[in-house]
PDB file of C-alpha atoms in Angstrom:
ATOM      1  CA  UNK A   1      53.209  84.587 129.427  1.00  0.00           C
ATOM      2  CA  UNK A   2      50.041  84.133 127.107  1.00  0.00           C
ATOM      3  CA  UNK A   3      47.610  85.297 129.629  1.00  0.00           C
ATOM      4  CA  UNK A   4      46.894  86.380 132.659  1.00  0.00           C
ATOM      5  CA  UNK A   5      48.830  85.282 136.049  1.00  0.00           C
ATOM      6  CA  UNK A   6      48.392  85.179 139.730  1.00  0.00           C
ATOM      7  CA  UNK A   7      50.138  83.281 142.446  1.00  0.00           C
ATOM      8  CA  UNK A   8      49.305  83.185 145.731  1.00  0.00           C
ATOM      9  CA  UNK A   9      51.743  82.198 148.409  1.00  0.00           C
ATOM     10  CA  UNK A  10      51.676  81.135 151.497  1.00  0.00           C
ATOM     11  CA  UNK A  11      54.140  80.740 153.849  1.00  0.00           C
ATOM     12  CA  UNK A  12      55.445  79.085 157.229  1.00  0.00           C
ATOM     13  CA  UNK A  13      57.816  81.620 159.179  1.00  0.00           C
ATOM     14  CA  UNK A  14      61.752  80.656 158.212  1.00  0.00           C
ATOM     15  CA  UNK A  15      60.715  79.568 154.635  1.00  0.00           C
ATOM     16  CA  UNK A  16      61.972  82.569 153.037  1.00  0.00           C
ATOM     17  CA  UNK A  17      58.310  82.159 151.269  1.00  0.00           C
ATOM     18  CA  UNK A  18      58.814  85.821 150.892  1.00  0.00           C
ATOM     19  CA  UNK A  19      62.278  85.564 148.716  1.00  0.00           C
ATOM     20  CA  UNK A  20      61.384  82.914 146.977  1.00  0.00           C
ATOM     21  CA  UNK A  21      58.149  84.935 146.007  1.00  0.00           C
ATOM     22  CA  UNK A  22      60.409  88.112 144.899  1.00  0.00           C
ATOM     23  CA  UNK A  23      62.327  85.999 142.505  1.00  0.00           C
ATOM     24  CA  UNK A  24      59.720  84.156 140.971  1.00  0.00           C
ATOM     25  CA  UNK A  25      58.359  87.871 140.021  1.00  0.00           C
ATOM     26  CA  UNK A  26      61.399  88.733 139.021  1.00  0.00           C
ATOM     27  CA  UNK A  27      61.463  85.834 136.680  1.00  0.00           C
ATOM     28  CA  UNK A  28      58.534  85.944 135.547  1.00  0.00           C
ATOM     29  CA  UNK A  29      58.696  89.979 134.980  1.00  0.00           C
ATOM     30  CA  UNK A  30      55.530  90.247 137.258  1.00  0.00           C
ATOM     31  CA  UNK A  31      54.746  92.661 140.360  1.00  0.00           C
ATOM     32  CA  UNK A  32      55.263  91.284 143.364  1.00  0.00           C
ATOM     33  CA  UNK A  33      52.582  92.581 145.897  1.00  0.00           C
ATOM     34  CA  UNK A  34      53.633  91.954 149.758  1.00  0.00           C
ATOM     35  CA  UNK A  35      53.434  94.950 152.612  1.00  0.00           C
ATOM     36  CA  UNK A  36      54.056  97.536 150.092  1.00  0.00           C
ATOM     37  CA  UNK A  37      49.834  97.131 148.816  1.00  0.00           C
ATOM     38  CA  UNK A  38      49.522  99.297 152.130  1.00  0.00           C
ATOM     39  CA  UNK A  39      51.063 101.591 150.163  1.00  0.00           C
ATOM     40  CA  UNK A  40      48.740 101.400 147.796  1.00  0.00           C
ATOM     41  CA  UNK A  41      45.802 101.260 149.767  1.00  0.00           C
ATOM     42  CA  UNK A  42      47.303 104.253 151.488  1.00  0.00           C
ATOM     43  CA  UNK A  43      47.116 106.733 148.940  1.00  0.00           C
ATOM     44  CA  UNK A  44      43.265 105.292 147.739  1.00  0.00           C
ATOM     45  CA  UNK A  45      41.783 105.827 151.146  1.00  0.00           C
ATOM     46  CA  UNK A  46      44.075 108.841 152.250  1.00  0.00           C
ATOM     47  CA  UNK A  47      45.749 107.411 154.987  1.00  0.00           C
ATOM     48  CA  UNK A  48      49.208 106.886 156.618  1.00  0.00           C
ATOM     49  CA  UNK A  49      50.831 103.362 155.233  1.00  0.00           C
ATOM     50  CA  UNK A  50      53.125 103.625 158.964  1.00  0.00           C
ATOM     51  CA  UNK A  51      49.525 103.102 160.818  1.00  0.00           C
ATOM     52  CA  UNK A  52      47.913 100.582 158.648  1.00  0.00           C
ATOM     53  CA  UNK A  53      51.248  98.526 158.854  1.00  0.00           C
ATOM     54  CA  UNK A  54      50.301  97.639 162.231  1.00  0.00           C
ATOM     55  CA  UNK A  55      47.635  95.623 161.197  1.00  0.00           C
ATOM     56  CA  UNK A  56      49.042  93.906 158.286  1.00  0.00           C
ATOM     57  CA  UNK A  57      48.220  90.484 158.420  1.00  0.00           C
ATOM     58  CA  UNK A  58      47.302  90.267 162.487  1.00  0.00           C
ATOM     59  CA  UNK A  59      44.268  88.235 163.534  1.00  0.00           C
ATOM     60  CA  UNK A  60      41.090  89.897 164.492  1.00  0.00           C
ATOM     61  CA  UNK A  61      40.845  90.503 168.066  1.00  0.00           C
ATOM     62  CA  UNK A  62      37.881  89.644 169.418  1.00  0.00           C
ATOM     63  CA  UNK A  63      37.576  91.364 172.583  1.00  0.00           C
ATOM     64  CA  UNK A  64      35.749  94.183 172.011  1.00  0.00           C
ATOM     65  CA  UNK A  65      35.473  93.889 168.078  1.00  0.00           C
ATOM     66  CA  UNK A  66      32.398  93.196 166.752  1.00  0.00           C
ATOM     67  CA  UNK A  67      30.528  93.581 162.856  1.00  0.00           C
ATOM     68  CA  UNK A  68      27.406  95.567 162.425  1.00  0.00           C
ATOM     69  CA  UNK A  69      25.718  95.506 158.958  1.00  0.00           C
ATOM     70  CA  UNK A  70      28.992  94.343 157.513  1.00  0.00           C
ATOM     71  CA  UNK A  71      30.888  97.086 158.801  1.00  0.00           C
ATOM     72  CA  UNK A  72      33.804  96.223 161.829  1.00  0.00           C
ATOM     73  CA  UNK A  73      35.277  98.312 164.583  1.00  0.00           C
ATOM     74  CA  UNK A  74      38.384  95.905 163.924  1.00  0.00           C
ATOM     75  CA  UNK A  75      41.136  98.082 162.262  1.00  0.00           C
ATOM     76  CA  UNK A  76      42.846  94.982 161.536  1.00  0.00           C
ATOM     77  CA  UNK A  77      39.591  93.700 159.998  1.00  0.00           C
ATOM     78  CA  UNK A  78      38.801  96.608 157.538  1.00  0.00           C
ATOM     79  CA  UNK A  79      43.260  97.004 156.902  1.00  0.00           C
ATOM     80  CA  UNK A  80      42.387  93.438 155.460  1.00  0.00           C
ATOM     81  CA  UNK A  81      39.269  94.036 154.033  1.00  0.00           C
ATOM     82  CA  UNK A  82      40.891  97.189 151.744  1.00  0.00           C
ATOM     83  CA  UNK A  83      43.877  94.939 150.781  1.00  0.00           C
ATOM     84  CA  UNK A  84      41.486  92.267 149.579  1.00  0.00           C
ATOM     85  CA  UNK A  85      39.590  94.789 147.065  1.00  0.00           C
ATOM     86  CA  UNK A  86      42.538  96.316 145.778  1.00  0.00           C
ATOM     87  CA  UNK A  87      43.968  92.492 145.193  1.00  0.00           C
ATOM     88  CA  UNK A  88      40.438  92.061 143.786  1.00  0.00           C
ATOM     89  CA  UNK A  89      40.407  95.150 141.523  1.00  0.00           C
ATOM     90  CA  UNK A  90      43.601  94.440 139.881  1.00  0.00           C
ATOM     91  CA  UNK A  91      42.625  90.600 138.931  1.00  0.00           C
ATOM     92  CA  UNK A  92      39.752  92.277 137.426  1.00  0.00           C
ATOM     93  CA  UNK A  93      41.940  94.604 135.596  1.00  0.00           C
ATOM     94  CA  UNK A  94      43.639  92.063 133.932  1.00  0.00           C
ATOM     95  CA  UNK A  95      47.065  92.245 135.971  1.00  0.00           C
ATOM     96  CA  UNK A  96      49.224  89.150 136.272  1.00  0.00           C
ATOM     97  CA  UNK A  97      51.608  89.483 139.926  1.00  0.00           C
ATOM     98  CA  UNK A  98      52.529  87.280 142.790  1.00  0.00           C
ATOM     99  CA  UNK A  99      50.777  88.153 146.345  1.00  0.00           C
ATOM    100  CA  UNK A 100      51.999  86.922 149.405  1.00  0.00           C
ATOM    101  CA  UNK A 101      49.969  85.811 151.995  1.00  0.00           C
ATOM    102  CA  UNK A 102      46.933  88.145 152.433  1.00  0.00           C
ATOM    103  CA  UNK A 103      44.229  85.333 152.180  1.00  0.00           C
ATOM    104  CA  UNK A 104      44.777  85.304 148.374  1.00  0.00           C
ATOM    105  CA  UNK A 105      44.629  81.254 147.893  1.00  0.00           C
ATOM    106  CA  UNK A 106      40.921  82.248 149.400  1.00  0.00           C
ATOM    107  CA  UNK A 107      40.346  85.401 147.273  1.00  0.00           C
ATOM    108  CA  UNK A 108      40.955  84.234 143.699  1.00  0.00           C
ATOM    109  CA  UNK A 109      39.781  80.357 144.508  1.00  0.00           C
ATOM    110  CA  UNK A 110      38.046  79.244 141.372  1.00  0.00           C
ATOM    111  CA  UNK A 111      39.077  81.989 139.331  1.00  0.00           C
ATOM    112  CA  UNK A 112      41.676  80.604 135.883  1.00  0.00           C
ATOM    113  CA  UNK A 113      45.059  81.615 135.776  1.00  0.00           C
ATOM    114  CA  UNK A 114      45.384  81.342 139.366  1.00  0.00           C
ATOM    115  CA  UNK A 115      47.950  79.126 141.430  1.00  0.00           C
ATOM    116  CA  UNK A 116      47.995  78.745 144.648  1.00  0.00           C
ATOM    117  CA  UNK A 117      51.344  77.703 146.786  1.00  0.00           C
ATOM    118  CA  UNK A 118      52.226  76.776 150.212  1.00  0.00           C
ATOM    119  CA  UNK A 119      56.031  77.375 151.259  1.00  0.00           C
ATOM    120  CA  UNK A 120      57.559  75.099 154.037  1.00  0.00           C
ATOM    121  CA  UNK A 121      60.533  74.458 155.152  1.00  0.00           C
ATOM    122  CA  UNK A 122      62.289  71.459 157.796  1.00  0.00           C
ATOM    123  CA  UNK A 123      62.766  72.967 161.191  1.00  0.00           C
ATOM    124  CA  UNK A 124      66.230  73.185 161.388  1.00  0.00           C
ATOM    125  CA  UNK A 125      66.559  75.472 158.427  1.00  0.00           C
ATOM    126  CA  UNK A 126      63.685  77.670 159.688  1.00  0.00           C
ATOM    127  CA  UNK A 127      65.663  77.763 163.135  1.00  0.00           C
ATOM    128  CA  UNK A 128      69.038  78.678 161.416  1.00  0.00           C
ATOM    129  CA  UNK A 129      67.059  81.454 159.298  1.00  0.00           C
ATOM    130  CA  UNK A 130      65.738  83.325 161.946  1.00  0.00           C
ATOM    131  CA  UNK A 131      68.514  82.478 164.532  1.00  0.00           C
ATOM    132  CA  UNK A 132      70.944  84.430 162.116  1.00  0.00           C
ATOM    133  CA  UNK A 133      68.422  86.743 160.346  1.00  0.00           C
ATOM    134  CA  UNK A 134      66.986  88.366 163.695  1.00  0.00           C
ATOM    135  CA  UNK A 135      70.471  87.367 165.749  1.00  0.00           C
ATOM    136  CA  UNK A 136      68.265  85.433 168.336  1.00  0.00           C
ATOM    137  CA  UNK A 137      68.959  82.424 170.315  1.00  0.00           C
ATOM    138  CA  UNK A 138      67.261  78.861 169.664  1.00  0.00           C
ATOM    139  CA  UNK A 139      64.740  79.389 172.147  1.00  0.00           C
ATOM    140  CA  UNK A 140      63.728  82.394 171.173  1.00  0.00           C
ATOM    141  CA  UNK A 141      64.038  81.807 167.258  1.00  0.00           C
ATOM    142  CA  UNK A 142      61.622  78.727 167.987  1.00  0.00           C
ATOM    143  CA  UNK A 143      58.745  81.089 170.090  1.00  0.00           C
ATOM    144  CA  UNK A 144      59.094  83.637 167.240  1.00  0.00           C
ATOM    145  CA  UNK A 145      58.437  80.898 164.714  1.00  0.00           C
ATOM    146  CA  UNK A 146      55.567  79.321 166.918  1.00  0.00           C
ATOM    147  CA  UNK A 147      54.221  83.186 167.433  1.00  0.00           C
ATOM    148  CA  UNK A 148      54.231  84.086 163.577  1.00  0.00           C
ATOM    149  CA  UNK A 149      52.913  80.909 162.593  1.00  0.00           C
ATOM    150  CA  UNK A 150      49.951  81.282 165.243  1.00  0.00           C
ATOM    151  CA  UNK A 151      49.031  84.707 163.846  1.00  0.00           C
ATOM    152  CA  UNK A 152      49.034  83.791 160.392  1.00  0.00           C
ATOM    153  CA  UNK A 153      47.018  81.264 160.629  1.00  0.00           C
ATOM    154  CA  UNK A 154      44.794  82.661 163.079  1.00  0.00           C
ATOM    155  CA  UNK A 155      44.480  85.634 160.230  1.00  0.00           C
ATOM    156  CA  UNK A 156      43.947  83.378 157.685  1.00  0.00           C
ATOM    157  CA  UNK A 157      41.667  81.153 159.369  1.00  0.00           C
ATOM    158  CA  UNK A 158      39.333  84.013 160.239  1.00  0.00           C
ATOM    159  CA  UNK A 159      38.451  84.962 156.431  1.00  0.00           C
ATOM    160  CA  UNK A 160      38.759  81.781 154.598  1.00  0.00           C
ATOM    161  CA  UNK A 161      36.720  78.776 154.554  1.00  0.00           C
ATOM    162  CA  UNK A 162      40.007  76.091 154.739  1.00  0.00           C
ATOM    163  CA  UNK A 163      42.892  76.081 157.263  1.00  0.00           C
ATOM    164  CA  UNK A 164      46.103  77.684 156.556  1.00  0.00           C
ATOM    165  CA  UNK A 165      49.166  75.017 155.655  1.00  0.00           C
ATOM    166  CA  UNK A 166      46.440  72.063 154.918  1.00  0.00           C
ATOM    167  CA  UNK A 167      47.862  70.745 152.080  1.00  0.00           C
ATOM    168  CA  UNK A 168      44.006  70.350 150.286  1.00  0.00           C
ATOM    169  CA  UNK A 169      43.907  74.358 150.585  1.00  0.00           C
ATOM    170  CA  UNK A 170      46.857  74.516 147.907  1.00  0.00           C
ATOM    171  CA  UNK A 171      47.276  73.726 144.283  1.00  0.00           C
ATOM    172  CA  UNK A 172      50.935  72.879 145.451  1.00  0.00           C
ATOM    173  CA  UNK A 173      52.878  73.136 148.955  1.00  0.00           C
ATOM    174  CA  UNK A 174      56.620  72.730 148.143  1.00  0.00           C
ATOM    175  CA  UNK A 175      59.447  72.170 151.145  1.00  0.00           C
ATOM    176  CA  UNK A 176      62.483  74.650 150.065  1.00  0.00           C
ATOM    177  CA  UNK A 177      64.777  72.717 152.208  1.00  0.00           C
ATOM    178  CA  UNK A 178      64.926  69.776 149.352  1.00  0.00           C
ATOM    179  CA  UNK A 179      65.716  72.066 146.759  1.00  0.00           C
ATOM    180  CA  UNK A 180      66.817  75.756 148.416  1.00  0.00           C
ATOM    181  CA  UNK A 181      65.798  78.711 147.232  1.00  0.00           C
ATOM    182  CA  UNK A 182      67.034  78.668 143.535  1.00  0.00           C
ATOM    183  CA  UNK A 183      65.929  75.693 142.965  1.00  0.00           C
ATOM    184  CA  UNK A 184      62.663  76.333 144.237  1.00  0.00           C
ATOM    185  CA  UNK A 185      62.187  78.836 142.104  1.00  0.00           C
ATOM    186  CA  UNK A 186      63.408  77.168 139.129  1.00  0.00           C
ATOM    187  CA  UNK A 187      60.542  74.012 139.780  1.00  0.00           C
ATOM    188  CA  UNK A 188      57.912  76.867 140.746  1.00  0.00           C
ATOM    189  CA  UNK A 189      58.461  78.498 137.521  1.00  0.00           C
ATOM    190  CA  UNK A 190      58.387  75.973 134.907  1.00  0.00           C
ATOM    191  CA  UNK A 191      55.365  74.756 137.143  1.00  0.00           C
ATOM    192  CA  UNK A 192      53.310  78.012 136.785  1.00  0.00           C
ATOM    193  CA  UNK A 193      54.501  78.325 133.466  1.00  0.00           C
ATOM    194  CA  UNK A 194      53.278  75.276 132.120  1.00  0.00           C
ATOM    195  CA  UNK A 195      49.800  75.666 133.344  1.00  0.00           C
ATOM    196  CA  UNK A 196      49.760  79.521 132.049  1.00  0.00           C
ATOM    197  CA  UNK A 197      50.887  77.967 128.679  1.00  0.00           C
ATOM    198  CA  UNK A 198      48.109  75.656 128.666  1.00  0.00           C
TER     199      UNK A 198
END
């Protein structure tokens, strides 16, 4: 790469947004930053990774949450809030990786080098994913996929200005079905490549 490189992805439950993330890091020789920035965030603000997972990625709640001064009583809230620096803090550093999820189309918006992606897939392959991946039924692989997708976007939707999976919020939105998962990869490489060689 000839300078720095971020992607953000987004992703619709059952896209395997999350795979097709790892490899395109792996491609690109690039960290991939997912659940394991708890990790990180862990050590920097001496607490247990186990317990902040919990609130990875879940919407606010509002009962009884409020903000004060710009400080929440939301864990979820200020677990987000940490992850954001730290994502923040490295794109000032210079670091080139691939995030997933974690608001990031909405955190480096406007800033170069920076491509954002939104992951779908048809239905059927989502439903055959999680049907054999989590060993559930159809009815129950299509609530978990209608459950995920309401919390992400609910998440998402709470710190950022456009809606998750709108098309407009995206520098790209890709359907894996058409072209799987290697060949995803293959089209969302030579696409981020070609603007970081610009």
């Amino acid at each position: 790469m000839k300078k720095q490189l971020i992607i953000s992805i987004g992703r619709e439950y059952g896209s395997r947004g999350h795979q097709i993330g790892e490899k395109l890091a792996e491609r690109l020789g690039i960290d991939l930053y997912d659940r394991n920035l708890l990790d990180e965030v862990a050590i920097a603000n001496g607490a247990n990774a186990k317990e902040l997972s919990k609130y990875d990625e879940k919407p606010r709640k509002f009962f009884g949450s409020r903000t004060v001064r710009g400080y929440s009583n939301s864990p979820a809230v200020n677990v987000a809030e940490l992850q954001f620096a730290l994502l923040k803090s490295k794109a000032a550093d210079g670091d080139s990786f691939v995030v997933i999820g974690r608001c990031s189309d909405e955190i480096f918006k406007g800033l170069a080098d920076t491509v954002s992606i939104f992951i779908t897939a048809d239905p059927l392959d989502k439903l055959a994913r999680i049907m054999a991946h989590r060993k559930f039924n159809q009815k129950d692989a299509e609530k978990a996929i209608a459950r995920h997708d309401k919390n992400r976007a609910a998440y998402h939707d709470y710190f950022c200005k456009k809606k998750w999976g709108q098309a407009s919020t995206y520098d790209l939105t890709v359907n894996m079905s058409k072209l799987g998962i290697e060949g995803t990869v293959d089209f969302l490489y030579n696409y981020v490549t070609t603007i970081n060689n610009k």
